[in-house]
Amino acid sequence: MITQDLGRAELRWPEFRSQYEAEVCLFRLFDRLGNTDMISAWFAKLGFTEFRLREGEDAFWGFLLGNKTGIEFEASWSIRELGPIYGGFFNKLKQEAFTAYFTVTGLTDKSGKLVWVFIQGHSKLEK
């Protein structure tokens, strides 16, 4: 991160060589931001779209993990419109060729503590 004001944090996306590195950094940032309002504002500032919150019966991952999660949040990044944001040269080529967009999803436990962040690519073949 370049700034101490986490609401304006700018990640050095080109330095992330893998999805794993991006997920770890996002986890650290979101954990420090501390709430979904700040996370939503951060996503919007960067150009992510379709921010969604789910909890209770709407929480897909909570259901799969035995209802242990509190809130799920998710935002999308359009590779078609904005290009790849992270990864080495070959990873970016692969993303441009096969991936339409990716989502960043975060899960909190019932007390609101962040427990998981992951990135999921969505194929150009998906509707």
mmCIF file of N, CA and C in Angstrom:
data_model
loop_
_atom_site.group_PDB
_atom_site.id
_atom_site.type_symbol
_atom_site.label_atom_id
_atom_site.label_comp_id
_atom_site.label_asym_id
_atom_site.label_seq_id
_atom_site.Cartn_x
_atom_site.Cartn_y
_atom_site.Cartn_z
ATOM 1 N N MET A 1 0.838 -1.174 0.000
ATOM 2 C CA MET A 1 0.000 0.000 0.000
ATOM 3 C C MET A 1 0.885 1.241 0.000
ATOM 4 N N ILE A 2 0.380 2.280 -0.609
ATOM 5 C CA ILE A 2 1.164 3.488 -0.750
ATOM 6 C C ILE A 2 0.795 4.514 0.319
ATOM 7 N N THR A 3 -0.370 4.456 0.862
ATOM 8 C CA THR A 3 -0.841 5.483 1.781
ATOM 9 C C THR A 3 -1.268 4.887 3.112
ATOM 10 N N GLN A 4 -1.201 5.666 4.156
ATOM 11 C CA GLN A 4 -1.678 5.225 5.461
ATOM 12 C C GLN A 4 -3.195 5.374 5.570
ATOM 13 N N ASP A 5 -3.801 6.254 4.754
ATOM 14 C CA ASP A 5 -5.247 6.406 4.735
ATOM 15 C C ASP A 5 -5.812 5.233 3.947
ATOM 16 N N LEU A 6 -6.268 4.216 4.657
ATOM 17 C CA LEU A 6 -6.662 2.975 3.997
ATOM 18 C C LEU A 6 -7.825 3.140 3.031
ATOM 19 N N GLY A 7 -8.672 4.118 3.258
ATOM 20 C CA GLY A 7 -9.769 4.370 2.328
ATOM 21 C C GLY A 7 -9.283 4.799 0.958
ATOM 22 N N ARG A 8 -8.039 5.302 0.900
ATOM 23 C CA ARG A 8 -7.448 5.722 -0.374
ATOM 24 C C ARG A 8 -6.300 4.812 -0.787
ATOM 25 N N ALA A 9 -6.193 3.672 -0.162
ATOM 26 C CA ALA A 9 -5.072 2.765 -0.437
ATOM 27 C C ALA A 9 -5.041 2.365 -1.907
ATOM 28 N N GLU A 10 -3.853 2.409 -2.465
ATOM 29 C CA GLU A 10 -3.636 1.969 -3.843
ATOM 30 C C GLU A 10 -2.665 0.806 -3.794
ATOM 31 N N LEU A 11 -3.118 -0.327 -4.249
ATOM 32 C CA LEU A 11 -2.259 -1.505 -4.250
ATOM 33 C C LEU A 11 -1.353 -1.474 -5.470
ATOM 34 N N ARG A 12 -0.231 -2.072 -5.352
ATOM 35 C CA ARG A 12 0.707 -2.175 -6.478
ATOM 36 C C ARG A 12 0.359 -3.441 -7.270
ATOM 37 N N TRP A 13 -0.772 -3.376 -7.954
ATOM 38 C CA TRP A 13 -1.297 -4.539 -8.666
ATOM 39 C C TRP A 13 -0.285 -5.190 -9.606
ATOM 40 N N PRO A 14 0.490 -4.429 -10.373
ATOM 41 C CA PRO A 14 1.428 -5.064 -11.304
ATOM 42 C C PRO A 14 2.487 -5.935 -10.609
ATOM 43 N N GLU A 15 2.716 -5.698 -9.318
ATOM 44 C CA GLU A 15 3.712 -6.495 -8.594
ATOM 45 C C GLU A 15 3.185 -7.861 -8.162
ATOM 46 N N PHE A 16 1.869 -8.042 -8.189
ATOM 47 C CA PHE A 16 1.304 -9.341 -7.826
ATOM 48 C C PHE A 16 1.497 -10.293 -9.001
ATOM 49 N N ARG A 17 2.261 -11.334 -8.785
ATOM 50 C CA ARG A 17 2.542 -12.287 -9.856
ATOM 51 C C ARG A 17 1.516 -13.406 -9.926
ATOM 52 N N SER A 18 0.694 -13.537 -8.887
ATOM 53 C CA SER A 18 -0.264 -14.643 -8.868
ATOM 54 C C SER A 18 -1.547 -14.211 -8.169
ATOM 55 N N GLN A 19 -2.554 -15.007 -8.367
ATOM 56 C CA GLN A 19 -3.829 -14.792 -7.695
ATOM 57 C C GLN A 19 -3.641 -14.879 -6.183
ATOM 58 N N TYR A 20 -2.826 -15.818 -5.743
ATOM 59 C CA TYR A 20 -2.584 -15.998 -4.312
ATOM 60 C C TYR A 20 -2.025 -14.716 -3.681
ATOM 61 N N GLU A 21 -1.044 -14.098 -4.327
ATOM 62 C CA GLU A 21 -0.459 -12.867 -3.795
ATOM 63 C C GLU A 21 -1.512 -11.760 -3.699
ATOM 64 N N ALA A 22 -2.368 -11.648 -4.714
ATOM 65 C CA ALA A 22 -3.428 -10.635 -4.693
ATOM 66 C C ALA A 22 -4.416 -10.918 -3.566
ATOM 67 N N GLU A 23 -4.775 -12.184 -3.373
ATOM 68 C CA GLU A 23 -5.725 -12.540 -2.318
ATOM 69 C C GLU A 23 -5.171 -12.219 -0.929
ATOM 70 N N VAL A 24 -3.900 -12.512 -0.700
ATOM 71 C CA VAL A 24 -3.292 -12.234 0.605
ATOM 72 C C VAL A 24 -3.291 -10.730 0.885
ATOM 73 N N CYS A 25 -2.919 -9.941 -0.095
ATOM 74 C CA CYS A 25 -2.872 -8.497 0.093
ATOM 75 C C CYS A 25 -4.279 -7.928 0.310
ATOM 76 N N LEU A 26 -5.248 -8.408 -0.464
ATOM 77 C CA LEU A 26 -6.626 -7.952 -0.282
ATOM 78 C C LEU A 26 -7.149 -8.335 1.096
ATOM 79 N N PHE A 27 -6.814 -9.531 1.564
ATOM 80 C CA PHE A 27 -7.231 -9.936 2.903
ATOM 81 C C PHE A 27 -6.691 -8.952 3.937
ATOM 82 N N ARG A 28 -5.427 -8.632 3.840
ATOM 83 C CA ARG A 28 -4.812 -7.710 4.801
ATOM 84 C C ARG A 28 -5.467 -6.328 4.747
ATOM 85 N N LEU A 29 -5.718 -5.840 3.540
ATOM 86 C CA LEU A 29 -6.355 -4.536 3.399
ATOM 87 C C LEU A 29 -7.764 -4.549 3.977
ATOM 88 N N PHE A 30 -8.574 -5.523 3.583
ATOM 89 C CA PHE A 30 -9.962 -5.568 4.041
ATOM 90 C C PHE A 30 -10.039 -5.753 5.557
ATOM 91 N N ASP A 31 -9.130 -6.533 6.103
ATOM 92 C CA ASP A 31 -9.099 -6.731 7.550
ATOM 93 C C ASP A 31 -8.840 -5.401 8.256
ATOM 94 N N ARG A 32 -7.951 -4.594 7.691
ATOM 95 C CA ARG A 32 -7.639 -3.286 8.291
ATOM 96 C C ARG A 32 -8.754 -2.267 8.051
ATOM 97 N N LEU A 33 -9.426 -2.352 6.884
ATOM 98 C CA LEU A 33 -10.539 -1.431 6.634
ATOM 99 C C LEU A 33 -11.656 -1.672 7.650
ATOM 100 N N GLY A 34 -11.930 -2.938 7.939
ATOM 101 C CA GLY A 34 -12.777 -3.282 9.065
ATOM 102 C C GLY A 34 -14.274 -3.336 8.870
ATOM 103 N N ASN A 35 -14.830 -2.739 7.835
ATOM 104 C CA ASN A 35 -16.274 -2.860 7.647
ATOM 105 C C ASN A 35 -16.622 -2.806 6.163
ATOM 106 N N THR A 36 -17.805 -3.301 5.846
ATOM 107 C CA THR A 36 -18.191 -3.433 4.445
ATOM 108 C C THR A 36 -18.445 -2.085 3.775
ATOM 109 N N ASP A 37 -18.792 -1.044 4.539
ATOM 110 C CA ASP A 37 -18.960 0.282 3.933
ATOM 111 C C ASP A 37 -17.628 0.803 3.389
ATOM 112 N N MET A 38 -16.568 0.650 4.180
ATOM 113 C CA MET A 38 -15.239 1.090 3.733
ATOM 114 C C MET A 38 -14.753 0.232 2.558
ATOM 115 N N ILE A 39 -14.999 -1.059 2.625
ATOM 116 C CA ILE A 39 -14.576 -1.962 1.554
ATOM 117 C C ILE A 39 -15.319 -1.627 0.262
ATOM 118 N N SER A 40 -16.629 -1.385 0.364
ATOM 119 C CA SER A 40 -17.431 -1.026 -0.806
ATOM 120 C C SER A 40 -16.918 0.262 -1.441
ATOM 121 N N ALA A 41 -16.611 1.262 -0.630
ATOM 122 C CA ALA A 41 -16.089 2.533 -1.147
ATOM 123 C C ALA A 41 -14.741 2.326 -1.833
ATOM 124 N N TRP A 42 -13.896 1.474 -1.255
ATOM 125 C CA TRP A 42 -12.586 1.192 -1.847
ATOM 126 C C TRP A 42 -12.756 0.521 -3.209
ATOM 127 N N PHE A 43 -13.652 -0.481 -3.287
ATOM 128 C CA PHE A 43 -13.919 -1.147 -4.567
ATOM 129 C C PHE A 43 -14.379 -0.128 -5.618
ATOM 130 N N ALA A 44 -15.319 0.714 -5.248
ATOM 131 C CA ALA A 44 -15.879 1.684 -6.196
ATOM 132 C C ALA A 44 -14.807 2.640 -6.703
ATOM 133 N N LYS A 45 -13.919 3.079 -5.819
ATOM 134 C CA LYS A 45 -12.850 4.012 -6.203
ATOM 135 C C LYS A 45 -11.945 3.408 -7.276
ATOM 136 N N LEU A 46 -11.715 2.115 -7.202
ATOM 137 C CA LEU A 46 -10.828 1.458 -8.150
ATOM 138 C C LEU A 46 -11.493 1.102 -9.475
ATOM 139 N N GLY A 47 -12.815 1.085 -9.524
ATOM 140 C CA GLY A 47 -13.516 0.724 -10.752
ATOM 141 C C GLY A 47 -14.189 -0.628 -10.705
ATOM 142 N N PHE A 48 -14.172 -1.269 -9.539
ATOM 143 C CA PHE A 48 -14.930 -2.509 -9.393
ATOM 144 C C PHE A 48 -16.416 -2.167 -9.426
ATOM 145 N N THR A 49 -17.226 -3.088 -9.897
ATOM 146 C CA THR A 49 -18.660 -2.855 -10.003
ATOM 147 C C THR A 49 -19.435 -3.962 -9.299
ATOM 148 N N GLU A 50 -20.732 -3.777 -9.272
ATOM 149 C CA GLU A 50 -21.671 -4.787 -8.763
ATOM 150 C C GLU A 50 -21.329 -5.246 -7.348
ATOM 151 N N PHE A 51 -21.086 -4.302 -6.444
ATOM 152 C CA PHE A 51 -20.822 -4.669 -5.057
ATOM 153 C C PHE A 51 -22.098 -5.266 -4.473
ATOM 154 N N ARG A 52 -21.968 -6.434 -3.860
ATOM 155 C CA ARG A 52 -23.108 -7.137 -3.275
ATOM 156 C C ARG A 52 -22.788 -7.579 -1.857
ATOM 157 N N LEU A 53 -23.786 -7.501 -1.009
ATOM 158 C CA LEU A 53 -23.708 -8.054 0.341
ATOM 159 C C LEU A 53 -24.753 -9.151 0.455
ATOM 160 N N ARG A 54 -24.367 -10.245 1.093
ATOM 161 C CA ARG A 54 -25.313 -11.341 1.322
ATOM 162 C C ARG A 54 -25.121 -11.838 2.743
ATOM 163 N N GLU A 55 -26.222 -12.172 3.356
ATOM 164 C CA GLU A 55 -26.143 -12.806 4.669
ATOM 165 C C GLU A 55 -27.380 -13.662 4.867
ATOM 166 N N GLY A 56 -27.351 -14.476 5.880
ATOM 167 C CA GLY A 56 -28.477 -15.366 6.155
ATOM 168 C C GLY A 56 -28.683 -16.359 5.026
ATOM 169 N N GLU A 57 -29.918 -16.497 4.596
ATOM 170 C CA GLU A 57 -30.264 -17.486 3.575
ATOM 171 C C GLU A 57 -29.658 -17.157 2.214
ATOM 172 N N ASP A 58 -29.332 -15.901 1.977
ATOM 173 C CA ASP A 58 -28.746 -15.494 0.699
ATOM 174 C C ASP A 58 -27.253 -15.790 0.600
ATOM 175 N N ALA A 59 -26.637 -16.155 1.713
ATOM 176 C CA ALA A 59 -25.187 -16.349 1.764
ATOM 177 C C ALA A 59 -24.810 -17.727 1.223
ATOM 178 N N PHE A 60 -24.332 -17.761 -0.009
ATOM 179 C CA PHE A 60 -23.970 -19.022 -0.670
ATOM 180 C C PHE A 60 -22.853 -19.746 0.069
ATOM 181 N N TRP A 61 -21.756 -19.043 0.348
ATOM 182 C CA TRP A 61 -20.620 -19.695 0.999
ATOM 183 C C TRP A 61 -20.938 -20.049 2.444
ATOM 184 N N GLY A 62 -21.748 -19.238 3.094
ATOM 185 C CA GLY A 62 -22.166 -19.566 4.453
ATOM 186 C C GLY A 62 -22.906 -20.895 4.495
ATOM 187 N N PHE A 63 -23.743 -21.118 3.499
ATOM 188 C CA PHE A 63 -24.467 -22.391 3.413
ATOM 189 C C PHE A 63 -23.494 -23.553 3.232
ATOM 190 N N LEU A 64 -22.547 -23.388 2.321
ATOM 191 C CA LEU A 64 -21.580 -24.468 2.064
ATOM 192 C C LEU A 64 -20.673 -24.740 3.259
ATOM 193 N N LEU A 65 -20.404 -23.703 4.049
ATOM 194 C CA LEU A 65 -19.510 -23.855 5.195
ATOM 195 C C LEU A 65 -20.265 -24.106 6.495
ATOM 196 N N GLY A 66 -21.513 -24.510 6.386
ATOM 197 C CA GLY A 66 -22.272 -24.888 7.573
ATOM 198 C C GLY A 66 -22.807 -23.711 8.362
ATOM 199 N N ASN A 67 -23.164 -22.626 7.669
ATOM 200 C CA ASN A 67 -23.755 -21.447 8.300
ATOM 201 C C ASN A 67 -22.860 -20.819 9.356
ATOM 202 N N LYS A 68 -21.557 -20.885 9.156
ATOM 203 C CA LYS A 68 -20.613 -20.310 10.114
ATOM 204 C C LYS A 68 -20.211 -18.890 9.758
ATOM 205 N N THR A 69 -20.616 -18.419 8.592
ATOM 206 C CA THR A 69 -20.221 -17.075 8.180
ATOM 207 C C THR A 69 -21.292 -16.070 8.553
ATOM 208 N N GLY A 70 -20.890 -14.815 8.651
ATOM 209 C CA GLY A 70 -21.821 -13.733 8.942
ATOM 210 C C GLY A 70 -22.252 -13.031 7.677
ATOM 211 N N ILE A 71 -21.322 -12.330 7.035
ATOM 212 C CA ILE A 71 -21.625 -11.555 5.832
ATOM 213 C C ILE A 71 -20.670 -11.970 4.719
ATOM 214 N N GLU A 72 -21.202 -12.046 3.519
ATOM 215 C CA GLU A 72 -20.389 -12.229 2.314
ATOM 216 C C GLU A 72 -20.458 -10.921 1.536
ATOM 217 N N PHE A 73 -19.340 -10.477 1.005
ATOM 218 C CA PHE A 73 -19.361 -9.322 0.116
ATOM 219 C C PHE A 73 -18.612 -9.701 -1.147
ATOM 220 N N GLU A 74 -18.990 -9.047 -2.235
ATOM 221 C CA GLU A 74 -18.416 -9.404 -3.527
ATOM 222 C C GLU A 74 -18.451 -8.191 -4.441
ATOM 223 N N ALA A 75 -17.432 -8.067 -5.284
ATOM 224 C CA ALA A 75 -17.390 -7.030 -6.314
ATOM 225 C C ALA A 75 -16.728 -7.610 -7.554
ATOM 226 N N SER A 76 -17.041 -7.046 -8.699
ATOM 227 C CA SER A 76 -16.555 -7.573 -9.979
ATOM 228 C C SER A 76 -15.603 -6.592 -10.662
ATOM 229 N N TRP A 77 -14.631 -7.156 -11.369
ATOM 230 C CA TRP A 77 -13.691 -6.397 -12.189
ATOM 231 C C TRP A 77 -13.824 -6.906 -13.623
ATOM 232 N N SER A 78 -14.145 -6.020 -14.557
ATOM 233 C CA SER A 78 -14.326 -6.412 -15.946
ATOM 234 C C SER A 78 -12.983 -6.407 -16.678
ATOM 235 N N ILE A 79 -12.514 -7.583 -17.035
ATOM 236 C CA ILE A 79 -11.283 -7.676 -17.820
ATOM 237 C C ILE A 79 -11.553 -7.227 -19.252
ATOM 238 N N ARG A 80 -12.763 -7.490 -19.744
ATOM 239 C CA ARG A 80 -13.125 -7.041 -21.097
ATOM 240 C C ARG A 80 -12.999 -5.528 -21.226
ATOM 241 N N GLU A 81 -13.482 -4.803 -20.222
ATOM 242 C CA GLU A 81 -13.499 -3.341 -20.304
ATOM 243 C C GLU A 81 -12.232 -2.680 -19.762
ATOM 244 N N LEU A 82 -11.657 -3.258 -18.684
ATOM 245 C CA LEU A 82 -10.558 -2.589 -17.984
ATOM 246 C C LEU A 82 -9.212 -3.290 -18.114
ATOM 247 N N GLY A 83 -9.228 -4.518 -18.637
ATOM 248 C CA GLY A 83 -7.994 -5.285 -18.776
ATOM 249 C C GLY A 83 -7.610 -5.984 -17.485
ATOM 250 N N PRO A 84 -6.630 -6.868 -17.558
ATOM 251 C CA PRO A 84 -6.172 -7.573 -16.358
ATOM 252 C C PRO A 84 -5.531 -6.592 -15.388
ATOM 253 N N ILE A 85 -5.701 -6.855 -14.107
ATOM 254 C CA ILE A 85 -5.190 -5.929 -13.097
ATOM 255 C C ILE A 85 -3.970 -6.487 -12.365
ATOM 256 N N TYR A 86 -3.778 -7.795 -12.394
ATOM 257 C CA TYR A 86 -2.649 -8.390 -11.669
ATOM 258 C C TYR A 86 -2.109 -9.576 -12.464
ATOM 259 N N GLY A 87 -0.937 -10.035 -12.063
ATOM 260 C CA GLY A 87 -0.333 -11.215 -12.664
ATOM 261 C C GLY A 87 0.844 -10.858 -13.549
ATOM 262 N N GLY A 88 1.695 -11.838 -13.745
ATOM 263 C CA GLY A 88 2.822 -11.676 -14.639
ATOM 264 C C GLY A 88 2.361 -11.627 -16.085
ATOM 265 N N PHE A 89 3.287 -11.462 -16.989
ATOM 266 C CA PHE A 89 2.983 -11.295 -18.410
ATOM 267 C C PHE A 89 2.110 -12.423 -18.955
ATOM 268 N N PHE A 90 2.489 -13.673 -18.716
ATOM 269 C CA PHE A 90 1.738 -14.807 -19.269
ATOM 270 C C PHE A 90 0.383 -14.967 -18.589
ATOM 271 N N ASN A 91 0.329 -14.667 -17.301
ATOM 272 C CA ASN A 91 -0.944 -14.718 -16.581
ATOM 273 C C ASN A 91 -1.915 -13.697 -17.162
ATOM 274 N N LYS A 92 -1.419 -12.496 -17.470
ATOM 275 C CA LYS A 92 -2.274 -11.462 -18.046
ATOM 276 C C LYS A 92 -2.752 -11.856 -19.444
ATOM 277 N N LEU A 93 -1.876 -12.456 -20.233
ATOM 278 C CA LEU A 93 -2.289 -12.928 -21.561
ATOM 279 C C LEU A 93 -3.400 -13.970 -21.449
ATOM 280 N N LYS A 94 -3.243 -14.889 -20.505
ATOM 281 C CA LYS A 94 -4.257 -15.926 -20.286
ATOM 282 C C LYS A 94 -5.576 -15.302 -19.850
ATOM 283 N N GLN A 95 -5.501 -14.311 -18.946
ATOM 284 C CA GLN A 95 -6.727 -13.645 -18.495
ATOM 285 C C GLN A 95 -7.436 -12.961 -19.664
ATOM 286 N N GLU A 96 -6.680 -12.246 -20.492
ATOM 287 C CA GLU A 96 -7.292 -11.547 -21.628
ATOM 288 C C GLU A 96 -7.919 -12.515 -22.621
ATOM 289 N N ALA A 97 -7.309 -13.673 -22.790
ATOM 290 C CA ALA A 97 -7.810 -14.642 -23.762
ATOM 291 C C ALA A 97 -9.044 -15.386 -23.274
ATOM 292 N N PHE A 98 -9.103 -15.708 -21.996
ATOM 293 C CA PHE A 98 -10.131 -16.628 -21.521
ATOM 294 C C PHE A 98 -11.094 -16.075 -20.475
ATOM 295 N N THR A 99 -10.775 -14.947 -19.847
ATOM 296 C CA THR A 99 -11.567 -14.486 -18.715
ATOM 297 C C THR A 99 -12.279 -13.180 -19.041
ATOM 298 N N ALA A 100 -13.587 -13.153 -18.826
ATOM 299 C CA ALA A 100 -14.374 -11.946 -19.074
ATOM 300 C C ALA A 100 -14.287 -10.988 -17.883
ATOM 301 N N TYR A 101 -14.366 -11.545 -16.695
ATOM 302 C CA TYR A 101 -14.296 -10.733 -15.479
ATOM 303 C C TYR A 101 -13.923 -11.632 -14.317
ATOM 304 N N PHE A 102 -13.536 -11.016 -13.205
ATOM 305 C CA PHE A 102 -13.327 -11.793 -12.001
ATOM 306 C C PHE A 102 -14.038 -11.116 -10.848
ATOM 307 N N THR A 103 -14.356 -11.913 -9.850
ATOM 308 C CA THR A 103 -14.980 -11.379 -8.646
ATOM 309 C C THR A 103 -14.031 -11.563 -7.473
ATOM 310 N N VAL A 104 -14.071 -10.591 -6.581
ATOM 311 C CA VAL A 104 -13.374 -10.688 -5.302
ATOM 312 C C VAL A 104 -14.465 -10.899 -4.267
ATOM 313 N N THR A 105 -14.358 -11.978 -3.515
ATOM 314 C CA THR A 105 -15.355 -12.312 -2.502
ATOM 315 C C THR A 105 -14.684 -12.364 -1.143
ATOM 316 N N GLY A 106 -15.342 -11.817 -0.158
ATOM 317 C CA GLY A 106 -14.862 -11.875 1.213
ATOM 318 C C GLY A 106 -15.939 -12.416 2.120
ATOM 319 N N LEU A 107 -15.514 -13.113 3.151
ATOM 320 C CA LEU A 107 -16.448 -13.681 4.123
ATOM 321 C C LEU A 107 -16.044 -13.253 5.518
ATOM 322 N N THR A 108 -17.040 -12.924 6.333
ATOM 323 C CA THR A 108 -16.781 -12.641 7.740
ATOM 324 C C THR A 108 -17.447 -13.721 8.585
ATOM 325 N N ASP A 109 -16.953 -13.880 9.804
ATOM 326 C CA ASP A 109 -17.651 -14.777 10.724
ATOM 327 C C ASP A 109 -18.814 -14.003 11.343
ATOM 328 N N LYS A 110 -19.540 -14.641 12.219
ATOM 329 C CA LYS A 110 -20.737 -14.002 12.772
ATOM 330 C C LYS A 110 -20.419 -12.793 13.638
ATOM 331 N N SER A 111 -19.193 -12.690 14.129
ATOM 332 C CA SER A 111 -18.808 -11.515 14.919
ATOM 333 C C SER A 111 -18.338 -10.353 14.032
ATOM 334 N N GLY A 112 -18.243 -10.587 12.719
ATOM 335 C CA GLY A 112 -17.813 -9.554 11.787
ATOM 336 C C GLY A 112 -16.348 -9.584 11.436
ATOM 337 N N LYS A 113 -15.591 -10.532 11.978
ATOM 338 C CA LYS A 113 -14.156 -10.648 11.681
ATOM 339 C C LYS A 113 -13.963 -11.322 10.322
ATOM 340 N N LEU A 114 -13.122 -10.733 9.506
ATOM 341 C CA LEU A 114 -12.835 -11.275 8.183
ATOM 342 C C LEU A 114 -12.145 -12.631 8.311
ATOM 343 N N VAL A 115 -12.630 -13.632 7.561
ATOM 344 C CA VAL A 115 -12.038 -14.968 7.643
ATOM 345 C C VAL A 115 -11.502 -15.473 6.308
ATOM 346 N N TRP A 116 -11.925 -14.869 5.193
ATOM 347 C CA TRP A 116 -11.543 -15.440 3.909
ATOM 348 C C TRP A 116 -11.734 -14.405 2.814
ATOM 349 N N VAL A 117 -10.787 -14.331 1.892
ATOM 350 C CA VAL A 117 -10.909 -13.525 0.680
ATOM 351 C C VAL A 117 -10.414 -14.376 -0.476
ATOM 352 N N PHE A 118 -11.180 -14.418 -1.550
ATOM 353 C CA PHE A 118 -10.707 -15.156 -2.720
ATOM 354 C C PHE A 118 -11.157 -14.473 -3.995
ATOM 355 N N ILE A 119 -10.416 -14.764 -5.050
ATOM 356 C CA ILE A 119 -10.682 -14.222 -6.381
ATOM 357 C C ILE A 119 -11.127 -15.373 -7.262
ATOM 358 N N GLN A 120 -12.193 -15.136 -8.017
ATOM 359 C CA GLN A 120 -12.701 -16.176 -8.912
ATOM 360 C C GLN A 120 -12.865 -15.591 -10.303
ATOM 361 N N GLY A 121 -12.180 -16.190 -11.273
ATOM 362 C CA GLY A 121 -12.316 -15.762 -12.669
ATOM 363 C C GLY A 121 -13.537 -16.377 -13.298
ATOM 364 N N HIS A 122 -14.132 -15.644 -14.223
ATOM 365 C CA HIS A 122 -15.329 -16.124 -14.919
ATOM 366 C C HIS A 122 -15.041 -16.125 -16.413
ATOM 367 N N SER A 123 -15.210 -17.255 -17.018
ATOM 368 C CA SER A 123 -14.866 -17.492 -18.415
ATOM 369 C C SER A 123 -15.664 -16.621 -19.376
ATOM 370 N N LYS A 124 -15.074 -16.343 -20.510
ATOM 371 C CA LYS A 124 -15.779 -15.630 -21.575
ATOM 372 C C LYS A 124 -16.921 -16.473 -22.124
ATOM 373 N N LEU A 125 -16.902 -17.763 -21.853
ATOM 374 C CA LEU A 125 -17.958 -18.654 -22.337
ATOM 375 C C LEU A 125 -19.180 -18.656 -21.439
ATOM 376 N N GLU A 126 -19.048 -18.133 -20.219
ATOM 377 C CA GLU A 126 -20.197 -18.049 -19.306
ATOM 378 C C GLU A 126 -21.164 -16.996 -19.797
ATOM 379 N N LYS A 127 -22.425 -17.187 -19.479
ATOM 380 C CA LYS A 127 -23.428 -16.184 -19.854
ATOM 381 C C LYS A 127 -23.785 -15.339 -18.687
#
